[in-house]
Amino acid sequence: MADTPLAAVVMAGGLGTRMRSAVPKHFHEILGRRMVDWIIGVGRETGADPIVVVASPTTREQFADSGVEVAVQETPLGTGDAVRSARAALEARGGDVLVLSGDTPLLTSELLRDLIETHHRENADATILSAEPPDPRLYGRVVRAADGSVVKVVEGTDATPEEQAIREINSSIYVFKADALWPALDRLEPKNVQGELYLTDAIGIIVDSGGKVAAHIARDSRQTDGVNTRAELAHAAAVLRDRINEAHMLAGVTIVDPQTTWIEPTVEIEADATIEPFTYLRGGTRIAGGAEIGANTVAIDAHIGAKATIGPFCYLRPGTVLGESSKAGTYVEIKNSRIGDRTKVPHLSYIGDADIGPDTNIGAGAITANFPHKPGRPKGRTTIGGNVRTGIHNGFVAPVEIGDGAWIAAGSVITKNVPADALGIARPRQENKEGYAARQRDD
């Protein structure tokens, strides 16, 4: 397989009207990644180079940062026309062309490598990725000859009763020899008044020309499932969630309830971390060993140190770095801040744009106020040293610094720097008016 050059074409030009969405089907997200990007990713894992995405004129710019070549299908005239749109980018190359559909996010690179291996073993001009789903519905049936080679693909609506009884269906994923694909596309003819050209017809053209067509049956038919509706999108997301969670668990991560835990594929978790239910870990989040992520936590692009304790009901926003054995507790939100080793932010606090040293305790209800009222001014930053003790209901109006070992009195709004080992108090002196409440009742 390594000796034969391999390119890939990803068909992603359709709008997907059954999604009932202003967003083109291929750009709906699954676990933080656009659906089409899942397919591009597995294409890369096969070693395909280049990867050419067939886009519509209105979506071509959506692939500017995807590291792929883009071919534009000016008018949606069927799958055959879509692949033909990629010809200019590939026809000077020999080898094989892997044809992928941009709405099959459950594909794996292992399955595609098996498909390519079958293609080479059979010395086929084209090889179909087929499947045997429990319900073949109106999918195209793969009709084989006595020797196992493929004779044709019959659309479900055109199949005879005998052909409809065939369980093997066409997934619309193929690998072609390039020198067989391009001539077959030249001979495609429209089959309807819209003038659409179907890639399945290229299979019959290759067979009629004396070429050989093989098929590789997917062991798990779900991997070939396409997404056309919101319901199918949710189903695909659940399957991908389960794959990701299983991989983490096999690597030594405890996930208490995998069905309610959503982890994006870019997240890294070390062994012996524990993830409790209803948690969503996103983006570039990194979790070190021994950390405990409490229920109902959301972490986005956060770095969580070894043996740290998070949640429950905690929100870690981008730029959060939690030190070893630190704590971000219940109803705590942290953003763009560094929390030192063994420092605790136990509950009911917002910490944003702050640096907090080690061994500090942040009392309940702490707020860092870093957004200036005057337009055009940058956000300030709060710096709290090590071994600091803050009280309940403290506000820190940035930019402000709290020195090492300082204490902050409860209810204080700190607007000036507090020196090391000092007590910071910023609140009115309490005054008690004897008998005031009784007099109000008497009135």
Short mmCIF file of C-alpha atoms in Angstrom, two decimals:
data_model
loop_
_atom_site.label_atom_id
_atom_site.label_comp_id
_atom_site.label_asym_id
_atom_site.label_seq_id
_atom_site.Cartn_x
_atom_site.Cartn_y
_atom_site.Cartn_z
CA MET A 1 0.00 0.00 0.00
CA ALA A 2 2.86 2.40 0.83
CA ASP A 3 4.34 1.96 -2.65
CA THR A 4 1.20 3.26 -4.40
CA PRO A 5 0.55 7.01 -4.22
CA LEU A 6 -2.80 7.75 -2.61
CA ALA A 7 -4.86 10.91 -2.95
CA ALA A 8 -8.29 11.54 -1.48
CA VAL A 9 -11.40 13.40 -2.60
CA VAL A 10 -13.90 14.47 0.05
CA MET A 11 -17.34 15.32 -1.33
CA ALA A 12 -18.68 18.22 0.72
CA GLY A 13 -20.54 20.43 -1.72
CA GLY A 14 -24.14 19.68 -0.78
CA LEU A 15 -26.31 21.75 1.52
CA GLY A 16 -28.12 18.91 3.27
CA THR A 17 -31.67 20.27 3.19
CA ARG A 18 -32.96 17.55 5.53
CA MET A 19 -30.95 19.17 8.35
CA ARG A 20 -33.48 22.04 8.19
CA SER A 21 -30.64 24.47 8.79
CA ALA A 22 -29.08 27.61 7.33
CA VAL A 23 -25.72 25.95 8.07
CA PRO A 24 -24.55 23.52 5.35
CA LYS A 25 -24.73 19.95 6.57
CA HIS A 26 -20.99 19.29 6.53
CA PHE A 27 -20.29 22.20 8.89
CA HIS A 28 -22.47 21.06 11.77
CA GLU A 29 -20.25 20.39 14.76
CA ILE A 30 -19.76 17.09 16.54
CA LEU A 31 -17.71 17.27 19.73
CA GLY A 32 -16.12 20.57 18.81
CA ARG A 33 -15.16 19.58 15.28
CA ARG A 34 -17.06 20.17 12.05
CA MET A 35 -18.49 16.99 10.60
CA VAL A 36 -16.38 17.26 7.45
CA ASP A 37 -13.23 17.67 9.54
CA TRP A 38 -13.73 14.22 11.04
CA ILE A 39 -13.57 12.79 7.52
CA ILE A 40 -10.58 14.92 6.55
CA GLY A 41 -8.85 13.66 9.69
CA VAL A 42 -9.29 9.96 8.92
CA GLY A 43 -8.23 10.66 5.34
CA ARG A 44 -4.97 12.08 6.63
CA GLU A 45 -4.47 9.06 8.87
CA THR A 46 -4.46 6.81 5.80
CA GLY A 47 -1.54 8.80 4.42
CA ALA A 48 -3.55 10.30 1.57
CA ASP A 49 -1.83 13.32 0.05
CA PRO A 50 -3.17 15.57 -1.27
CA ILE A 51 -6.68 15.69 0.11
CA VAL A 52 -9.03 17.57 -2.18
CA VAL A 53 -12.32 18.79 -0.73
CA VAL A 54 -15.11 19.42 -3.21
CA ALA A 55 -17.00 22.48 -1.99
CA SER A 56 -19.74 24.72 -3.30
CA PRO A 57 -18.93 28.25 -4.46
CA THR A 58 -20.40 29.63 -1.23
CA THR A 59 -18.44 27.33 1.11
CA ARG A 60 -14.97 27.18 -0.43
CA GLU A 61 -13.62 29.81 1.98
CA GLN A 62 -14.62 27.60 4.91
CA PHE A 63 -11.63 25.37 4.12
CA ALA A 64 -9.01 28.12 3.96
CA ASP A 65 -7.31 26.95 7.17
CA SER A 66 -7.94 23.21 6.81
CA GLY A 67 -4.69 22.27 5.09
CA VAL A 68 -6.50 20.79 2.09
CA GLU A 69 -6.87 21.65 -1.56
CA VAL A 70 -10.30 22.86 -2.60
CA ALA A 71 -12.14 22.08 -5.83
CA VAL A 72 -15.36 23.96 -6.50
CA GLN A 73 -18.44 22.21 -7.85
CA GLU A 74 -20.09 25.19 -9.49
CA THR A 75 -23.49 23.50 -9.82
CA PRO A 76 -24.64 20.52 -7.72
CA LEU A 77 -24.93 17.92 -10.48
CA GLY A 78 -24.45 14.72 -8.52
CA THR A 79 -21.61 12.70 -7.03
CA GLY A 80 -20.03 11.89 -10.36
CA ASP A 81 -19.77 15.57 -11.19
CA ALA A 82 -18.41 16.28 -7.70
CA VAL A 83 -15.48 13.89 -8.15
CA ARG A 84 -14.94 15.17 -11.66
CA SER A 85 -14.55 18.67 -10.17
CA ALA A 86 -11.41 17.42 -8.40
CA ARG A 87 -9.86 16.11 -11.61
CA ALA A 88 -7.73 19.16 -12.37
CA ALA A 89 -6.02 18.83 -9.00
CA LEU A 90 -5.30 15.11 -9.37
CA GLU A 91 -5.24 13.87 -12.95
CA ALA A 92 -1.48 14.45 -13.35
CA ARG A 93 -0.92 11.95 -10.53
CA GLY A 94 -1.05 8.22 -10.84
CA GLY A 95 -1.78 5.75 -8.08
CA ASP A 96 -5.09 5.50 -6.25
CA VAL A 97 -7.88 7.94 -5.46
CA LEU A 98 -9.84 7.46 -2.24
CA VAL A 99 -13.34 8.92 -2.55
CA LEU A 100 -14.96 9.91 0.75
CA SER A 101 -18.31 11.42 1.62
CA GLY A 102 -18.22 14.46 3.88
CA ASP A 103 -21.20 13.28 5.94
CA THR A 104 -19.81 9.98 7.33
CA PRO A 105 -18.07 11.03 10.56
CA LEU A 106 -18.01 7.51 12.02
CA LEU A 107 -15.43 6.26 9.53
CA THR A 108 -12.15 5.07 11.01
CA SER A 109 -8.73 5.08 9.41
CA GLU A 110 -8.44 1.37 10.26
CA LEU A 111 -11.48 0.59 8.10
CA LEU A 112 -10.15 2.72 5.25
CA ARG A 113 -6.77 1.00 5.42
CA ASP A 114 -8.56 -2.36 5.22
CA LEU A 115 -10.46 -1.09 2.17
CA ILE A 116 -7.23 -0.04 0.46
CA GLU A 117 -5.57 -3.35 1.35
CA THR A 118 -8.45 -5.25 -0.26
CA HIS A 119 -8.15 -3.00 -3.32
CA HIS A 120 -4.49 -3.91 -3.75
CA ARG A 121 -4.88 -7.58 -2.88
CA GLU A 122 -7.61 -7.97 -5.50
CA ASN A 123 -5.67 -5.83 -8.00
CA ALA A 124 -8.97 -4.09 -8.63
CA ASP A 125 -9.60 -1.03 -10.74
CA ALA A 126 -12.18 0.08 -8.20
CA THR A 127 -13.13 -1.17 -4.75
CA ILE A 128 -16.36 -0.32 -2.97
CA LEU A 129 -16.66 -0.02 0.78
CA SER A 130 -19.82 -1.98 1.44
CA ALA A 131 -21.77 -2.90 4.55
CA GLU A 132 -24.56 -5.19 5.71
CA PRO A 133 -26.77 -3.05 7.96
CA PRO A 134 -29.76 -4.51 9.81
CA ASP A 135 -32.08 -2.51 7.56
CA PRO A 136 -30.70 -1.90 4.04
CA ARG A 137 -33.71 0.32 3.20
CA LEU A 138 -33.30 1.89 -0.25
CA TYR A 139 -29.52 1.91 -0.30
CA GLY A 140 -27.85 0.72 -3.49
CA ARG A 141 -27.29 -3.04 -3.52
CA VAL A 142 -23.91 -4.53 -4.43
CA VAL A 143 -24.44 -7.27 -7.01
CA ARG A 144 -21.59 -9.77 -7.20
CA ALA A 145 -20.59 -12.43 -9.71
CA ALA A 146 -19.93 -16.06 -8.75
CA ASP A 147 -16.24 -15.30 -8.22
CA GLY A 148 -17.06 -12.55 -5.73
CA SER A 149 -16.23 -9.65 -8.01
CA VAL A 150 -18.73 -6.82 -8.29
CA VAL A 151 -20.95 -6.77 -11.35
CA LYS A 152 -22.86 -3.59 -10.61
CA VAL A 153 -24.49 -1.41 -8.01
CA VAL A 154 -28.27 -1.17 -8.25
CA GLU A 155 -30.10 1.68 -6.59
CA GLY A 156 -32.70 0.48 -4.11
CA THR A 157 -35.51 2.15 -6.01
CA ASP A 158 -34.50 0.36 -9.22
CA ALA A 159 -33.75 -3.05 -7.73
CA THR A 160 -35.74 -6.15 -8.61
CA PRO A 161 -37.23 -8.17 -5.74
CA GLU A 162 -34.25 -10.54 -5.98
CA GLU A 163 -31.79 -7.64 -5.83
CA GLN A 164 -33.66 -6.05 -2.94
CA ALA A 165 -33.08 -9.26 -1.00
CA ILE A 166 -29.32 -8.62 -1.14
CA ARG A 167 -28.09 -7.44 2.26
CA GLU A 168 -24.84 -5.89 1.06
CA ILE A 169 -25.18 -2.17 0.36
CA ASN A 170 -22.97 0.48 -1.18
CA SER A 171 -21.62 3.06 1.30
CA SER A 172 -20.67 5.51 -1.48
CA ILE A 173 -17.04 5.30 -0.35
CA TYR A 174 -14.55 3.96 -2.88
CA VAL A 175 -10.94 3.62 -3.87
CA PHE A 176 -10.14 3.80 -7.60
CA LYS A 177 -7.08 3.39 -9.70
CA ALA A 178 -6.66 6.88 -11.11
CA ASP A 179 -6.23 5.62 -14.67
CA ALA A 180 -9.57 3.82 -14.41
CA LEU A 181 -11.47 6.60 -12.64
CA TRP A 182 -10.99 9.54 -15.00
CA PRO A 183 -11.97 7.72 -18.23
CA ALA A 184 -15.05 6.31 -16.47
CA LEU A 185 -16.09 9.79 -15.37
CA ASP A 186 -15.76 10.99 -18.97
CA ARG A 187 -18.37 8.44 -19.99
CA LEU A 188 -20.96 9.31 -17.35
CA GLU A 189 -24.34 10.33 -18.69
CA PRO A 190 -27.18 12.13 -16.87
CA LYS A 191 -29.98 9.92 -15.57
CA ASN A 192 -32.58 12.57 -14.79
CA VAL A 193 -33.90 15.90 -16.02
CA GLN A 194 -31.60 17.74 -13.63
CA GLY A 195 -28.63 16.40 -15.56
CA GLU A 196 -27.05 14.79 -12.52
CA LEU A 197 -24.15 12.36 -12.88
CA TYR A 198 -23.84 9.51 -10.39
CA LEU A 199 -20.55 8.01 -9.31
CA THR A 200 -22.17 4.60 -8.95
CA ASP A 201 -22.51 4.51 -12.75
CA ALA A 202 -18.71 4.62 -12.99
CA ILE A 203 -18.66 1.15 -11.42
CA GLY A 204 -20.74 -0.30 -14.27
CA ILE A 205 -18.63 1.53 -16.85
CA ILE A 206 -15.42 0.03 -15.44
CA VAL A 207 -16.92 -3.48 -15.42
CA ASP A 208 -18.25 -3.09 -18.98
CA SER A 209 -14.78 -1.99 -20.08
CA GLY A 210 -13.27 -5.22 -18.77
CA GLY A 211 -12.01 -3.78 -15.52
CA LYS A 212 -12.26 -5.46 -12.12
CA VAL A 213 -14.36 -4.09 -9.26
CA ALA A 214 -14.09 -5.51 -5.74
CA ALA A 215 -15.88 -4.76 -2.50
CA HIS A 216 -14.74 -4.71 1.11
CA ILE A 217 -17.45 -5.34 3.71
CA ALA A 218 -17.19 -3.22 6.85
CA ARG A 219 -17.27 -5.36 9.98
CA ASP A 220 -19.35 -2.71 11.76
CA SER A 221 -21.93 -1.22 9.40
CA ARG A 222 -22.39 1.81 11.68
CA GLN A 223 -19.03 3.15 10.53
CA THR A 224 -20.50 3.79 7.10
CA ASP A 225 -23.62 5.60 8.36
CA GLY A 226 -24.24 8.98 6.80
CA VAL A 227 -25.70 11.97 8.62
CA ASN A 228 -28.66 13.67 6.96
CA THR A 229 -30.84 14.82 9.87
CA ARG A 230 -30.42 16.30 13.32
CA ALA A 231 -31.41 12.95 14.81
CA GLU A 232 -28.64 11.19 12.89
CA LEU A 233 -26.23 13.93 13.96
CA ALA A 234 -27.01 13.21 17.61
CA HIS A 235 -26.59 9.48 17.04
CA ALA A 236 -23.18 10.01 15.43
CA ALA A 237 -22.12 12.25 18.31
CA ALA A 238 -23.03 9.55 20.83
CA VAL A 239 -20.99 6.93 18.96
CA LEU A 240 -17.94 9.22 18.78
CA ARG A 241 -18.37 10.12 22.45
CA ASP A 242 -18.32 6.44 23.38
CA ARG A 243 -15.19 5.79 21.31
CA ILE A 244 -13.33 8.67 22.93
CA ASN A 245 -14.41 7.72 26.44
CA GLU A 246 -13.49 4.09 25.94
CA ALA A 247 -10.01 5.05 24.74
CA HIS A 248 -9.48 7.18 27.87
CA MET A 249 -10.76 4.45 30.18
CA LEU A 250 -8.50 1.84 28.57
CA ALA A 251 -5.62 4.26 29.14
CA GLY A 252 -6.33 4.40 32.88
CA VAL A 253 -8.84 7.23 33.32
CA THR A 254 -11.88 6.65 35.54
CA ILE A 255 -15.08 7.91 33.88
CA VAL A 256 -17.92 7.31 36.31
CA ASP A 257 -20.75 7.57 33.78
CA PRO A 258 -19.51 7.52 30.16
CA GLN A 259 -22.96 8.23 28.74
CA THR A 260 -23.14 11.67 30.40
CA THR A 261 -19.48 12.59 29.91
CA TRP A 262 -18.48 14.44 26.74
CA ILE A 263 -14.80 14.77 25.92
CA GLU A 264 -13.63 16.38 22.72
CA PRO A 265 -10.92 14.54 20.75
CA THR A 266 -8.32 17.25 21.43
CA VAL A 267 -8.45 16.80 25.23
CA GLU A 268 -5.57 15.02 26.98
CA ILE A 269 -6.08 13.17 30.27
CA GLU A 270 -3.43 11.30 32.22
CA ALA A 271 -4.01 7.98 33.96
CA ASP A 272 -5.65 7.95 37.39
CA ALA A 273 -7.69 11.09 36.78
CA THR A 274 -11.37 10.74 37.68
CA ILE A 275 -14.20 12.30 35.66
CA GLU A 276 -17.62 12.42 37.31
CA PRO A 277 -20.99 12.57 35.45
CA PHE A 278 -22.37 15.42 33.32
CA THR A 279 -18.93 16.81 32.54
CA TYR A 280 -17.92 18.43 29.25
CA LEU A 281 -14.19 18.75 28.52
CA ARG A 282 -13.40 20.84 25.46
CA GLY A 283 -10.64 22.16 23.24
CA GLY A 284 -7.06 21.93 24.46
CA THR A 285 -7.91 20.96 28.03
CA ARG A 286 -5.14 18.97 29.78
CA ILE A 287 -5.77 16.99 32.96
CA ALA A 288 -2.90 15.56 34.98
CA GLY A 289 -2.94 12.28 36.89
CA GLY A 290 -4.88 12.06 40.12
CA ALA A 291 -7.08 15.06 39.36
CA GLU A 292 -10.76 14.74 40.26
CA ILE A 293 -13.25 16.48 37.99
CA GLY A 294 -16.56 16.84 39.79
CA ALA A 295 -20.01 16.47 38.30
CA ASN A 296 -21.40 19.18 36.00
CA THR A 297 -18.00 20.69 35.24
CA VAL A 298 -17.26 22.45 31.96
CA ALA A 299 -13.58 23.00 31.10
CA ILE A 300 -12.44 24.73 27.91
CA ASP A 301 -8.74 25.03 27.05
CA ALA A 302 -7.86 24.63 30.73
CA HIS A 303 -4.79 22.97 32.27
CA ILE A 304 -5.55 21.08 35.47
CA GLY A 305 -2.65 19.96 37.63
CA ALA A 306 -1.99 16.66 39.34
CA LYS A 307 -4.34 15.84 42.23
CA ALA A 308 -6.36 19.00 41.69
CA THR A 309 -10.02 18.94 42.73
CA ILE A 310 -12.66 20.54 40.54
CA GLY A 311 -16.37 21.16 41.08
CA PRO A 312 -19.07 20.11 41.20
CA PHE A 313 -20.74 22.79 39.05
CA CYS A 314 -17.47 24.46 38.03
CA TYR A 315 -16.73 26.43 34.86
CA LEU A 316 -13.10 26.65 33.73
CA ARG A 317 -12.72 29.00 30.78
CA PRO A 318 -9.79 29.36 28.36
CA GLY A 319 -6.45 30.27 29.90
CA THR A 320 -7.14 28.65 33.27
CA VAL A 321 -4.11 26.91 34.80
CA LEU A 322 -4.64 25.08 38.07
CA GLY A 323 -1.61 24.00 40.07
CA GLU A 324 -0.95 20.68 41.74
CA SER A 325 -3.40 19.77 44.53
CA SER A 326 -5.32 23.00 43.97
CA LYS A 327 -9.10 23.32 44.21
CA ALA A 328 -11.74 25.07 42.16
CA GLY A 329 -14.97 24.27 43.93
CA THR A 330 -18.72 24.52 43.62
CA TYR A 331 -20.13 27.39 41.52
CA VAL A 332 -16.67 28.72 40.76
CA GLU A 333 -15.79 30.30 37.41
CA ILE A 334 -12.15 30.88 36.45
CA LYS A 335 -10.85 32.52 33.29
CA ASN A 336 -7.35 33.39 32.04
CA SER A 337 -5.87 32.85 35.49
CA ARG A 338 -3.10 30.86 37.17
CA ILE A 339 -3.96 29.21 40.47
CA GLY A 340 -0.94 28.13 42.50
CA ASP A 341 -0.15 24.73 43.96
CA ARG A 342 -2.39 23.79 46.89
CA THR A 343 -4.37 27.02 46.53
CA LYS A 344 -8.11 26.72 47.06
CA VAL A 345 -10.99 28.64 45.48
CA PRO A 346 -13.67 26.60 47.23
CA HIS A 347 -17.02 28.10 46.25
CA LEU A 348 -19.17 30.86 44.80
CA SER A 349 -16.38 32.91 43.23
CA TYR A 350 -15.32 34.45 39.92
CA ILE A 351 -11.58 34.63 39.27
CA GLY A 352 -10.64 36.26 35.98
CA ASP A 353 -7.32 37.64 34.68
CA ALA A 354 -5.55 36.82 37.91
CA ASP A 355 -2.38 35.20 39.23
CA ILE A 356 -2.67 33.55 42.63
CA GLY A 357 0.33 32.08 44.39
CA PRO A 358 0.64 28.76 46.27
CA ASP A 359 -1.06 27.79 49.54
CA THR A 360 -3.63 30.59 49.38
CA ASN A 361 -7.27 30.30 50.43
CA ILE A 362 -9.87 32.38 48.59
CA GLY A 363 -13.01 32.89 50.69
CA ALA A 364 -16.53 32.41 49.36
CA GLY A 365 -17.93 35.09 47.11
CA ALA A 366 -14.62 36.46 45.83
CA ILE A 367 -14.81 38.53 42.64
CA THR A 368 -11.97 39.93 40.57
CA ALA A 369 -13.19 43.04 38.75
CA ASN A 370 -10.93 43.57 35.77
CA PHE A 371 -13.11 45.21 33.11
CA PRO A 372 -12.69 49.00 33.10
CA HIS A 373 -15.74 51.21 32.70
CA LYS A 374 -13.97 53.64 30.38
CA PRO A 375 -13.90 52.41 26.79
CA GLY A 376 -10.57 51.65 25.17
CA ARG A 377 -8.75 50.78 28.38
CA PRO A 378 -7.29 47.25 28.66
CA LYS A 379 -8.39 44.82 31.31
CA GLY A 380 -6.42 44.98 34.53
CA ARG A 381 -4.87 42.02 36.26
CA THR A 382 -5.15 40.90 39.86
CA THR A 383 -2.10 39.43 41.59
CA ILE A 384 -2.54 37.58 44.89
CA GLY A 385 0.56 36.17 46.50
CA GLY A 386 1.24 32.94 48.33
CA ASN A 387 -0.22 31.95 51.70
CA VAL A 388 -2.85 34.69 51.50
CA ARG A 389 -6.17 34.40 53.37
CA THR A 390 -9.10 36.31 51.90
CA GLY A 391 -12.44 36.74 53.63
CA ILE A 392 -15.94 36.18 52.36
CA HIS A 393 -17.47 38.64 49.88
CA ASN A 394 -14.22 40.25 48.77
CA GLY A 395 -13.88 42.22 45.57
CA PHE A 396 -10.52 42.94 43.94
CA VAL A 397 -10.59 45.89 41.54
CA ALA A 398 -7.75 45.40 39.08
CA PRO A 399 -5.00 46.27 38.68
CA VAL A 400 -4.19 45.38 42.27
CA GLU A 401 -1.60 43.29 44.12
CA ILE A 402 -1.95 41.40 47.40
CA GLY A 403 1.39 40.56 48.99
CA ASP A 404 2.46 37.17 50.34
CA GLY A 405 0.95 36.20 53.67
CA ALA A 406 -1.60 39.03 53.70
CA TRP A 407 -5.11 38.75 55.12
CA ILE A 408 -8.19 40.41 53.66
CA ALA A 409 -11.11 41.23 55.94
CA ALA A 410 -14.57 39.95 55.07
CA GLY A 411 -16.74 42.23 52.96
CA SER A 412 -13.79 44.30 51.73
CA VAL A 413 -13.52 45.73 48.23
CA ILE A 414 -9.79 46.09 47.61
CA THR A 415 -8.80 48.89 45.27
CA LYS A 416 -5.22 49.51 46.50
CA ASN A 417 -2.24 47.19 46.87
CA VAL A 418 -1.97 45.29 50.18
CA PRO A 419 1.60 44.76 51.44
CA ALA A 420 2.89 41.35 52.45
CA ASP A 421 1.68 40.12 55.85
CA ALA A 422 -0.73 43.07 56.21
CA LEU A 423 -4.46 43.04 56.94
CA GLY A 424 -6.45 44.74 54.21
CA ILE A 425 -9.77 46.28 55.30
CA ALA A 426 -11.97 48.28 52.93
CA ARG A 427 -15.47 48.60 54.36
CA PRO A 428 -17.56 51.03 56.45
CA ARG A 429 -17.31 50.74 60.22
CA GLN A 430 -20.30 48.89 61.68
CA GLU A 431 -22.74 50.96 63.67
CA ASN A 432 -25.52 49.53 65.88
CA LYS A 433 -28.60 51.68 66.64
CA GLU A 434 -30.11 50.33 69.83
CA GLY A 435 -33.90 49.80 69.74
CA TYR A 436 -34.24 50.88 66.10
CA ALA A 437 -36.05 47.71 64.94
CA ALA A 438 -38.47 47.79 67.89
CA ARG A 439 -39.35 51.39 67.16
CA GLN A 440 -40.14 50.54 63.55
CA ARG A 441 -42.49 47.77 64.65
CA ASP A 442 -44.23 50.07 67.15
CA ASP A 443 -44.92 52.55 64.36
#
